[in-house]
PDB file of C-alpha atoms in Angstrom:
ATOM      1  CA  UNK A   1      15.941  37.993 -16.396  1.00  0.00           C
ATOM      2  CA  UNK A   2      14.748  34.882 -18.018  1.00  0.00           C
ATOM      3  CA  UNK A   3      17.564  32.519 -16.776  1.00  0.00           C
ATOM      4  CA  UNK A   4      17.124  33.843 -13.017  1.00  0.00           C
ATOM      5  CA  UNK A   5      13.701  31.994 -13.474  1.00  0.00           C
ATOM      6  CA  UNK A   6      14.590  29.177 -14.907  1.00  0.00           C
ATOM      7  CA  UNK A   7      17.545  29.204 -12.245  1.00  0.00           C
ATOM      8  CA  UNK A   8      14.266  29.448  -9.374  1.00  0.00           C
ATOM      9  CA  UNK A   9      12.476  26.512 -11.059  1.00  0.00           C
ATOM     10  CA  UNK A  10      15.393  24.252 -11.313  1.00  0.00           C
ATOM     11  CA  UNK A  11      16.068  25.096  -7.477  1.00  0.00           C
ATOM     12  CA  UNK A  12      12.317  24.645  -6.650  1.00  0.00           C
ATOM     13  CA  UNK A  13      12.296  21.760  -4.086  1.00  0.00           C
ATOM     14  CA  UNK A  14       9.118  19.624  -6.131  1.00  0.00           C
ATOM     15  CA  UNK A  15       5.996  19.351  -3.594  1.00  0.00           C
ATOM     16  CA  UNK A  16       6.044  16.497  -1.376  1.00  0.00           C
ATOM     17  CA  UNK A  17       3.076  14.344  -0.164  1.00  0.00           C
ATOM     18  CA  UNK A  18       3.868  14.234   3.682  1.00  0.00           C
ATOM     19  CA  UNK A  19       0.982  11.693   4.602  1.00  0.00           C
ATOM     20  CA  UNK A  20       2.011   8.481   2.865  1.00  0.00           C
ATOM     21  CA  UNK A  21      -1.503   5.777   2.235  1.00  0.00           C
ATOM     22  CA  UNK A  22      -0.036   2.223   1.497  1.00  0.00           C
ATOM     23  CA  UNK A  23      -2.729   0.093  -0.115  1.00  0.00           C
ATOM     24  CA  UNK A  24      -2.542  -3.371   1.870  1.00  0.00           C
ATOM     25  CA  UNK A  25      -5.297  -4.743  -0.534  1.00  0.00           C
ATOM     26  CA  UNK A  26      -8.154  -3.251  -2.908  1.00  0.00           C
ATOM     27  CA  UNK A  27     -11.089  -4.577  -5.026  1.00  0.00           C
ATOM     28  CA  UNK A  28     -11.636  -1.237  -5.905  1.00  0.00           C
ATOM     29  CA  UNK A  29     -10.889   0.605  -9.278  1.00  0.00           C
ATOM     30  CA  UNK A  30      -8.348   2.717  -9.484  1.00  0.00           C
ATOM     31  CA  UNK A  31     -10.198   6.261  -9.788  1.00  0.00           C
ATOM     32  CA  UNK A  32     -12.148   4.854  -7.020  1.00  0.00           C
ATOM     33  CA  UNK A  33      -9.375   4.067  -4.963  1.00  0.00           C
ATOM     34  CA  UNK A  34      -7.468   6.964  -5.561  1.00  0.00           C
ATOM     35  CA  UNK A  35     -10.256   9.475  -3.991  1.00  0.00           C
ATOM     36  CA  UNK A  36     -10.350   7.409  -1.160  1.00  0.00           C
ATOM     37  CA  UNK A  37      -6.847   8.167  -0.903  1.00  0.00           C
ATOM     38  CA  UNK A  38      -7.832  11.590  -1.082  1.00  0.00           C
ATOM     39  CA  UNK A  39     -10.655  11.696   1.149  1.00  0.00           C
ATOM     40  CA  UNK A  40      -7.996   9.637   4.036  1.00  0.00           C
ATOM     41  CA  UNK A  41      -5.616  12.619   3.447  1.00  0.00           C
ATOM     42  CA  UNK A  42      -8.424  15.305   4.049  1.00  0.00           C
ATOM     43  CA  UNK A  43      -9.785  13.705   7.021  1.00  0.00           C
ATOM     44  CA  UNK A  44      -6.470  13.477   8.712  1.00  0.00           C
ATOM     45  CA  UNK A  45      -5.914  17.284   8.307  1.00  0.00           C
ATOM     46  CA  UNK A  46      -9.148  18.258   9.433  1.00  0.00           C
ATOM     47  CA  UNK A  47      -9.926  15.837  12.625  1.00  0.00           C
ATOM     48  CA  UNK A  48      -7.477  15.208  15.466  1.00  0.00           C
ATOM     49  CA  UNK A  49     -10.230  11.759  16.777  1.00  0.00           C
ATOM     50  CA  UNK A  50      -9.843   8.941  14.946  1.00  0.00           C
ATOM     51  CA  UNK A  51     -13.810   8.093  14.937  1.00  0.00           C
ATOM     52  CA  UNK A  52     -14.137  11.610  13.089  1.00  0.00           C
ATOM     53  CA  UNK A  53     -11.918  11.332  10.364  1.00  0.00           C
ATOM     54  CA  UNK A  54     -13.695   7.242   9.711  1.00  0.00           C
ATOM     55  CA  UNK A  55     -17.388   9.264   9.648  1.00  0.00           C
ATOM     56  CA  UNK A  56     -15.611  11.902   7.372  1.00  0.00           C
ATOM     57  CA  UNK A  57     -14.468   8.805   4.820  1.00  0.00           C
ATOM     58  CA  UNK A  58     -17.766   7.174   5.591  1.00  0.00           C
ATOM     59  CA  UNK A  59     -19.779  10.075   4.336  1.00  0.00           C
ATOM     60  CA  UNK A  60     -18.159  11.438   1.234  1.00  0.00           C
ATOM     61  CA  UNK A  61     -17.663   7.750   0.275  1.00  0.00           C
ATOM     62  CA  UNK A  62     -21.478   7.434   0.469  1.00  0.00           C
ATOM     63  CA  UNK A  63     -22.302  10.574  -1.192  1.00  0.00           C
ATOM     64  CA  UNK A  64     -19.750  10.079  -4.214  1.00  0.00           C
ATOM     65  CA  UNK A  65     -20.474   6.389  -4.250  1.00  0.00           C
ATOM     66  CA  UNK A  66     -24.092   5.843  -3.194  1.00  0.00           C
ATOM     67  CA  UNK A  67     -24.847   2.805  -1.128  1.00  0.00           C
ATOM     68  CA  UNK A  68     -24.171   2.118   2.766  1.00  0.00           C
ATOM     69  CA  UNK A  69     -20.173   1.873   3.405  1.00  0.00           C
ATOM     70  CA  UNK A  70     -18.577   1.656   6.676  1.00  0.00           C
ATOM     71  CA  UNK A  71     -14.917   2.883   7.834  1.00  0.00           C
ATOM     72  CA  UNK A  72     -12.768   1.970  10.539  1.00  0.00           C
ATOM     73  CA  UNK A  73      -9.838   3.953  11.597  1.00  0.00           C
ATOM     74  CA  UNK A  74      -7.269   3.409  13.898  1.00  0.00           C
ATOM     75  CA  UNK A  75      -4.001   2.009  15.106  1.00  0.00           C
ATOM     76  CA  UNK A  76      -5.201  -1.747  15.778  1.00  0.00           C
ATOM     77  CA  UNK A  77      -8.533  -3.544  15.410  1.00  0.00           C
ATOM     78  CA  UNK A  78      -9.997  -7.127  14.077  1.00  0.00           C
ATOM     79  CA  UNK A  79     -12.744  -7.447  11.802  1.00  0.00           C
ATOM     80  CA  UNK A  80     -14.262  -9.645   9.649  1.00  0.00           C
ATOM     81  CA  UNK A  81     -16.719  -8.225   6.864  1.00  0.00           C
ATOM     82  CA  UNK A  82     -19.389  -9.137   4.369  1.00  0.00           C
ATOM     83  CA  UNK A  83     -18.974  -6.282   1.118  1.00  0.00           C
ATOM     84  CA  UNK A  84     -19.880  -6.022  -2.098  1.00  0.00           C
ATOM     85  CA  UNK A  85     -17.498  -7.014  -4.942  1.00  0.00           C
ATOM     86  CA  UNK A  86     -14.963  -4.491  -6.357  1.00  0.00           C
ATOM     87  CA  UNK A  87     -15.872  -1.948  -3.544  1.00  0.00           C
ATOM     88  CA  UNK A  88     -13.229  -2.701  -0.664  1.00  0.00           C
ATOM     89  CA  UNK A  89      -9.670  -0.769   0.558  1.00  0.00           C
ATOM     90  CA  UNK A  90      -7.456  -1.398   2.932  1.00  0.00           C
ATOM     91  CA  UNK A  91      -4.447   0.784   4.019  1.00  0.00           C
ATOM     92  CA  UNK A  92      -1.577   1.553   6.075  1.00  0.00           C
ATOM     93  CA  UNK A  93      -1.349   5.601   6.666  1.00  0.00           C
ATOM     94  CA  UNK A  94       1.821   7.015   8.158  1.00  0.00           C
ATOM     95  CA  UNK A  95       1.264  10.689   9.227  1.00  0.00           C
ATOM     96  CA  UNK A  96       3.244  10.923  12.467  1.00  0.00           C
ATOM     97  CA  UNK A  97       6.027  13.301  10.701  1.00  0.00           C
ATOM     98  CA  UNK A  98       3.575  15.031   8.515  1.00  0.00           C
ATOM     99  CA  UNK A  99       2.521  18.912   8.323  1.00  0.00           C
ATOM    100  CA  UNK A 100      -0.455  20.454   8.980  1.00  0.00           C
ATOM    101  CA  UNK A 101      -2.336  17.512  10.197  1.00  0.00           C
ATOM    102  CA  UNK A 102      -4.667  17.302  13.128  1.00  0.00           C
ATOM    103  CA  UNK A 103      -3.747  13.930  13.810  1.00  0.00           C
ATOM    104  CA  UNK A 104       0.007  12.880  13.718  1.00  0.00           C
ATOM    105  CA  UNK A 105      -0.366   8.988  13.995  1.00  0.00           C
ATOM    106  CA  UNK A 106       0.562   5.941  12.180  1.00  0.00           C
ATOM    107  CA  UNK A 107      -2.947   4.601  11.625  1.00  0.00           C
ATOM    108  CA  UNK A 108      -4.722   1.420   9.369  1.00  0.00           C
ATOM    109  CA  UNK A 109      -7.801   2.048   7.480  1.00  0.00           C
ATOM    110  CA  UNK A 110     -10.856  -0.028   6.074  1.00  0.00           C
ATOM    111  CA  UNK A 111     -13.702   1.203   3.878  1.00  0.00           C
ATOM    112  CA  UNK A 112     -15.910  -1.145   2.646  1.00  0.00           C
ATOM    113  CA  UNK A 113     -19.703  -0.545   0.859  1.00  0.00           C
ATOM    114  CA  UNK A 114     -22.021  -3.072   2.640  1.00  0.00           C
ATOM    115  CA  UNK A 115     -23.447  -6.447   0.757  1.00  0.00           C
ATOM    116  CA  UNK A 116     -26.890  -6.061   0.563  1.00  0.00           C
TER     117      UNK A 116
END
């Protein structure tokens, strides 16, 4: 009975990340970064608008963060920004294949805490 389970792990296909967050450029740390990772992933299962899943970064950013931050979301936009040091991220998200995800898009994504 004990090799039919190792047999099942071995043929286990390993658990796959199907919404892939490219970091374009980051001041952040890398804890810091890596829940905003985290907190893109969420937000694109839960919301199928794009201004929903930025106010759903936005918010947990400034509750686990402190501070004022701002989020943009979306397939194409400009910007130019003031923000504090060390507390920027920038990414490329590709969810258009992915499962269980509100929004199927391939989408860009800016957080940034505000200089004040």
């Amino acid at each position: 009975m004990s090799k039919k389970r190792g047999a099942e792990k071995k043929n286990a296909a390993p658990a796959v990340e199907d919404i892939f967050v490219e970091e374009i450029s980051s001041s952040m740390p890398a804890e810091m970064a890596d829940f905003t990772k985290s907190l893109i992933r969420s937000g694109l299962r839960q919301f199928k608008i794009e201004k929903d899943v930025a106010q759903h970064i936005k918010s947990s950013a400034e509750a686990k963060f402190e501070g004022t931050w701002h989020c943009i979301v979306g397939q194409n936009f400009g910007c130019s920004v003031c923000f504090s040091a060390k507390h920027l991220f920038f990414a490329r998200i590709s969810a258009a294949k992915a499962k269980d995800v509100a929004l199927k898009a391939e989408l860009n994504c800016l957080l940034f805490k505000s200089a004040e």
